[in-house]
Tab-separated table of C-alpha atoms in Angstrom:
chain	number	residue	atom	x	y	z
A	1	UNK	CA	80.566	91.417	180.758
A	2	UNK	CA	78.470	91.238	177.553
A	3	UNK	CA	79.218	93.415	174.737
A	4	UNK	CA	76.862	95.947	174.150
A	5	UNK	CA	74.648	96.509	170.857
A	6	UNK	CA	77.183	99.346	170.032
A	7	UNK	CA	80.508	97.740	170.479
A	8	UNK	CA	78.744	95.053	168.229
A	9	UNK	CA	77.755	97.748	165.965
A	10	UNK	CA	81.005	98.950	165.728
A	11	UNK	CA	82.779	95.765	165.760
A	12	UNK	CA	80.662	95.005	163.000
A	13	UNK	CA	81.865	98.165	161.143
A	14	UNK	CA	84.870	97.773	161.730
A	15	UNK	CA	84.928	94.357	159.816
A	16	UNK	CA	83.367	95.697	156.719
A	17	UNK	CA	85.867	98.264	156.547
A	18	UNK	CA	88.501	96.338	156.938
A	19	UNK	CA	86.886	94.055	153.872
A	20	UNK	CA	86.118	97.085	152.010
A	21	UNK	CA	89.714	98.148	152.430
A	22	UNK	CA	90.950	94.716	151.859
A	23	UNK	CA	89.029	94.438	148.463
A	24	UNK	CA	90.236	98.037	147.433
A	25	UNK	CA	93.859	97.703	147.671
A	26	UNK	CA	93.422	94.016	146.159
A	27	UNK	CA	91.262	96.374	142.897
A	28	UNK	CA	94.204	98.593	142.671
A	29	UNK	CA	96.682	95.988	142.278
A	30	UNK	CA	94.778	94.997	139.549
A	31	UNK	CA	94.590	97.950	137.655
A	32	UNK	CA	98.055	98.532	137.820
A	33	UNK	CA	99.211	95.097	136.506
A	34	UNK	CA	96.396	95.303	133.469
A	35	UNK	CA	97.708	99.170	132.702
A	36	UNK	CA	101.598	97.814	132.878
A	37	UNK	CA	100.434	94.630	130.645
A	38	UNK	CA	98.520	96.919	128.847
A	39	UNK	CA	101.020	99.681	128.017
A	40	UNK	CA	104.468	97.841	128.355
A	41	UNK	CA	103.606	94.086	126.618
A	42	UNK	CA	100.514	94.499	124.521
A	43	UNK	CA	100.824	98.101	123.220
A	44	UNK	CA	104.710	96.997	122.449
A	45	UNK	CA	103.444	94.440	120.447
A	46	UNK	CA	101.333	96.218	118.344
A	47	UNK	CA	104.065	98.711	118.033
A	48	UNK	CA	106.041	95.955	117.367
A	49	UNK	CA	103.814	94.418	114.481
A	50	UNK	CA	102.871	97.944	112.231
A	51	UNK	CA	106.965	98.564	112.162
A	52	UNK	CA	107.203	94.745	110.665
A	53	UNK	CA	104.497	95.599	108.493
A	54	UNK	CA	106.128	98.568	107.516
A	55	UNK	CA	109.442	97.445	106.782
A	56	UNK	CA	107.465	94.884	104.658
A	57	UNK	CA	105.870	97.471	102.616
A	58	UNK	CA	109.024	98.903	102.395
A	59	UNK	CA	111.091	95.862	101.331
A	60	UNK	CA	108.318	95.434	98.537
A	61	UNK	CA	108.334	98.595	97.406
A	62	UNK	CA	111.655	99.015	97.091
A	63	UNK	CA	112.673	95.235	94.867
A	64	UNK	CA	113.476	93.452	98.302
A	65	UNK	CA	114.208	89.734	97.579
A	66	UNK	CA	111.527	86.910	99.151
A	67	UNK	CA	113.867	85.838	101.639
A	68	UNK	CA	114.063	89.135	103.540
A	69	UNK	CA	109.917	89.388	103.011
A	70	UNK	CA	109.634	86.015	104.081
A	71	UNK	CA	112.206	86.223	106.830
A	72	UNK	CA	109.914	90.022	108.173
A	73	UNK	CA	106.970	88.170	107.974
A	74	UNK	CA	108.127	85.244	110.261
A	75	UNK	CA	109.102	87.916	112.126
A	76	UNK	CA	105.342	89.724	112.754
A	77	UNK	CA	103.481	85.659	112.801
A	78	UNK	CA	105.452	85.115	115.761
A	79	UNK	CA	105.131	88.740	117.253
A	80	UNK	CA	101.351	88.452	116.642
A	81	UNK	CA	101.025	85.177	118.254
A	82	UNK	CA	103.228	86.266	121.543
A	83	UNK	CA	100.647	88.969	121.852
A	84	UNK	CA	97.324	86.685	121.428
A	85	UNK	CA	98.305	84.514	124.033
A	86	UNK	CA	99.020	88.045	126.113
A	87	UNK	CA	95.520	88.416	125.286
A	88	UNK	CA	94.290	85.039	126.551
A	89	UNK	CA	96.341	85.555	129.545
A	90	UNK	CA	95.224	88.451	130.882
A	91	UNK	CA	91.051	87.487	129.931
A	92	UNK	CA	92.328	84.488	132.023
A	93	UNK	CA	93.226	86.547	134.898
A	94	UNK	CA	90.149	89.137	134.584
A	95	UNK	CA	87.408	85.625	133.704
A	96	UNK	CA	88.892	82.681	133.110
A	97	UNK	CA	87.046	81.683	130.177
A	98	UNK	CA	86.424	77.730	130.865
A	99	UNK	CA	83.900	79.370	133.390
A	100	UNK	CA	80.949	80.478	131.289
A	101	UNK	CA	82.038	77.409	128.491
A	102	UNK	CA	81.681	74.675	130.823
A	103	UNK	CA	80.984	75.931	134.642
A	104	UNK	CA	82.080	76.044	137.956
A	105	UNK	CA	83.236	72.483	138.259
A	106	UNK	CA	85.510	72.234	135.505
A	107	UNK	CA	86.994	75.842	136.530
A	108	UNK	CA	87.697	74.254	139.665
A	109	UNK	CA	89.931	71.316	138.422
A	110	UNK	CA	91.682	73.737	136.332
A	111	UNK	CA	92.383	75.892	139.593
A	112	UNK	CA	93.381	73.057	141.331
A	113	UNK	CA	96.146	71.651	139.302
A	114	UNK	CA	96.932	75.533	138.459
A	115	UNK	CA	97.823	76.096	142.394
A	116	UNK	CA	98.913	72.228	142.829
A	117	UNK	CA	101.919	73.487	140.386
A	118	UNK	CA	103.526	75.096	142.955
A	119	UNK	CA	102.780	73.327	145.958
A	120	UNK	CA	105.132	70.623	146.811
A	121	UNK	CA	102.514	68.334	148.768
A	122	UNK	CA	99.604	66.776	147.798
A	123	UNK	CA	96.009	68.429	146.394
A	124	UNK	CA	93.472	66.449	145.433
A	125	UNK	CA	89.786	67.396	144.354
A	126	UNK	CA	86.592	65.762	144.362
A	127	UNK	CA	83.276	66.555	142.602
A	128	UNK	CA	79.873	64.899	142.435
A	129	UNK	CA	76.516	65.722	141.359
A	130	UNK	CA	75.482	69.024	139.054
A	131	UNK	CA	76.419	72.212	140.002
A	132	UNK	CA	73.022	74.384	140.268
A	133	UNK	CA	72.490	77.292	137.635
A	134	UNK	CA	74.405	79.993	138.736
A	135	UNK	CA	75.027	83.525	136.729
A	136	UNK	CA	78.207	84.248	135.077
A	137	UNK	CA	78.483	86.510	138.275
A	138	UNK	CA	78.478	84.226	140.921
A	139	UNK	CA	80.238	82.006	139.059
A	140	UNK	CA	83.121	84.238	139.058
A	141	UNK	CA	82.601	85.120	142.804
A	142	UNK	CA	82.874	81.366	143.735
A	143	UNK	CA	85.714	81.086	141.485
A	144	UNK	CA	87.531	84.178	143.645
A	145	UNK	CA	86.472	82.499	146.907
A	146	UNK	CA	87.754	78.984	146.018
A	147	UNK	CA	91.161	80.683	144.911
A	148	UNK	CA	91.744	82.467	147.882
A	149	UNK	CA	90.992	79.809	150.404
A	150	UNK	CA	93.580	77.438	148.592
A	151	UNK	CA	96.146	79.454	148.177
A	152	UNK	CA	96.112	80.271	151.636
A	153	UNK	CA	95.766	76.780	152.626
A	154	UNK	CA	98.775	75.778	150.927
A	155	UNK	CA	101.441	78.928	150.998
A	156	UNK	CA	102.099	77.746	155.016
A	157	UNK	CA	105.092	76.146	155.032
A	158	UNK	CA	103.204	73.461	157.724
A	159	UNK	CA	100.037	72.162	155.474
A	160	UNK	CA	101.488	68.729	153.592
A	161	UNK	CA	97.945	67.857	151.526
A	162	UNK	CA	94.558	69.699	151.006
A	163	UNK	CA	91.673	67.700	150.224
A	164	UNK	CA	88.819	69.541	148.467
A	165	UNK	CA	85.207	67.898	148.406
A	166	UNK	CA	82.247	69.489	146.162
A	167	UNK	CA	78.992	68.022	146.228
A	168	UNK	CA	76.085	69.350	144.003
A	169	UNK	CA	72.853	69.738	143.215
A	170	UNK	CA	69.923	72.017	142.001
A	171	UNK	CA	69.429	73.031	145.326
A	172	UNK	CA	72.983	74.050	146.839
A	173	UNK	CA	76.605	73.903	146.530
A	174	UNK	CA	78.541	72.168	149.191
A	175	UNK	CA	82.280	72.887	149.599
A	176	UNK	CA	84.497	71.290	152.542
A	177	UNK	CA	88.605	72.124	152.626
A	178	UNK	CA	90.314	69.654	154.486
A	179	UNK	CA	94.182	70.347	155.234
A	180	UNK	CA	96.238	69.243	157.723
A	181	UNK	CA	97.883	72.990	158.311
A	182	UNK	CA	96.004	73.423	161.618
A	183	UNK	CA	93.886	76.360	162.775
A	184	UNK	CA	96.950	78.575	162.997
A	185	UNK	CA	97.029	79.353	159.279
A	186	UNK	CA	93.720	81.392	159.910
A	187	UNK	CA	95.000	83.228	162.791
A	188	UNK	CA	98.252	84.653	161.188
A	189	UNK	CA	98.557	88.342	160.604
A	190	UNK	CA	97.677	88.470	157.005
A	191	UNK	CA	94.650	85.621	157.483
A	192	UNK	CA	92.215	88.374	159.124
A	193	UNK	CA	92.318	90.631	155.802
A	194	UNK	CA	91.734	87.746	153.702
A	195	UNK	CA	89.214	86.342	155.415
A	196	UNK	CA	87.435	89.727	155.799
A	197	UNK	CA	87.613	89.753	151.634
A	198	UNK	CA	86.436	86.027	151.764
A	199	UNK	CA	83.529	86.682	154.135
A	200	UNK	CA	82.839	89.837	152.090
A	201	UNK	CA	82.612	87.859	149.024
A	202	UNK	CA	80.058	85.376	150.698
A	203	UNK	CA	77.521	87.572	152.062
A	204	UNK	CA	77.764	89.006	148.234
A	205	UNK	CA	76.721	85.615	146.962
A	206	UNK	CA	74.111	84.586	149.632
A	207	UNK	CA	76.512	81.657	150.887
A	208	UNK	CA	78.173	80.757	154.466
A	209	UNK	CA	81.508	79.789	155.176
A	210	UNK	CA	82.588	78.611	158.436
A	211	UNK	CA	86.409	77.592	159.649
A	212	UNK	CA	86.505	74.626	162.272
A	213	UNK	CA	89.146	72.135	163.746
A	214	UNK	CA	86.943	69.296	162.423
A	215	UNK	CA	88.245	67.478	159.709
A	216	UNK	CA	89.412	63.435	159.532
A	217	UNK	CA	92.566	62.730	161.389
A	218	UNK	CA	92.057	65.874	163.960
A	219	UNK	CA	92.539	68.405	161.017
A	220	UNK	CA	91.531	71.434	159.860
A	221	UNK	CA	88.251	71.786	157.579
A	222	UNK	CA	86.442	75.209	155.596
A	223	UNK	CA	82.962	74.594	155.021
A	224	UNK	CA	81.549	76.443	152.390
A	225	UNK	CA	77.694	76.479	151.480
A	226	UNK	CA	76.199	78.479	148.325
A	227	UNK	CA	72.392	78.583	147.055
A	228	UNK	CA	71.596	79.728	143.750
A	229	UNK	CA	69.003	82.471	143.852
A	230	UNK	CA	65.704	81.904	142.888
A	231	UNK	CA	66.038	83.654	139.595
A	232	UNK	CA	68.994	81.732	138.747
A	233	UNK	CA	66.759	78.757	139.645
A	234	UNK	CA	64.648	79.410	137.149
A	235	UNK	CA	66.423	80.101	134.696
């Protein structure tokens, strides 16, 4: 028997919900982490440099000797510089940075040595051609997609090397994932919530993904297609 337009409807509902749901508990996370980095480890810092400054004053003030000043001031450089690089790490997390500097491409080899880190087998990337003129935007939404779908390539204790392909051009941006996890790793409990995000993000950008037990040597591949709209184009 054929499904009917409703139970499509509402199989189709059900999906976006899921997504939605998906991308709202993953938005929450978020804002907790920033308000604990941003109350626990940046506002200590601060805290942390105005007492040094004002023990400085103090010292000075009061006839303290230059090794004590000098000795508070190494004190708040070093305090001041743990707290930049909180900075850069959490803009990292919220835009990584290297993506509106120098573009998708280079974003992705930093992503791919950043997940290779921890992945004991082997990830390789490849990139030809120029990537087409995306906004800052998309960018970013690529970026997302592309993290997802290796990280839950390689987290299965079963996938031994990913192989990621980009090919360019004004026109489109072509994305294959080859791994040799099998189709399983999409059909655990937690893939169908990540995919739902995944797929979410994709019909947000304009671009189609598609899983399939295609790849060389009977693996797994992700196909992932994205056109740059035609404003971006002509831009």
């Amino acid at each position: 028997m054929h499904p009917t337009t409703f139970e499509m409807e509402k199989n189709s509902a059900s999906m976006l919900l899921q997504a939605l749901s998906c991308l709202l508990k993953e938005e929450d996370a978020q804002r907790v982490d920033l308000a604990h980095l941003l109350h626990k480890d940046m506002a200590g810092g601060l805290v942390a440099c105005a007492s040094l400054g004002e023990m400085m004053r103090h010292e000075l003030a009061n006839g303290g000797d230059t090794a004590s000043v000098c000795k508070l001031l190494g004190s708040l450089d070093s305090t001041l510089r743990q707290t930049l690089q909180l900075v850069r790490d959490m803009t990292e997390k919220q835009f990584p940075p290297v993506l509106k500097a120098f573009g998708l491409h280079v974003a992705l080899q930093q992503l791919v040595r950043n997940v290779g880190e921890n992945f004991p087998g082997s990830l390789v990337l490849h990139i030809s051609g120029d990537e087409p003129s995306f906004d800052l935007a998309s960018r970013l939404n690529l970026f997302r997609i592309m993290q997802a779908l290796l990280k839950h390539c390689v987290r299965f204790a079963n996938t031994s090397w990913v192989e990621v392909t980009c090919r360019a051009s004004a026109e489109k941006l072509e994305i294959t994932i080859d791994h040799d996890g099998g189709d399983s790793i999409w059909k655990e409990t937690m893939a169908g919530s990540e995919l739902s995000v995944i797929e979410a993000r994709c019909a947000l950008l304009g671009s189609r993904m598609q899983v399939m037990g295609a790849g060389p040597g009977g693996s797994s591949r992700v196909c992932l297609m994205a056109l740059p709209s035609p404003q971006q184009s002509a831009a």
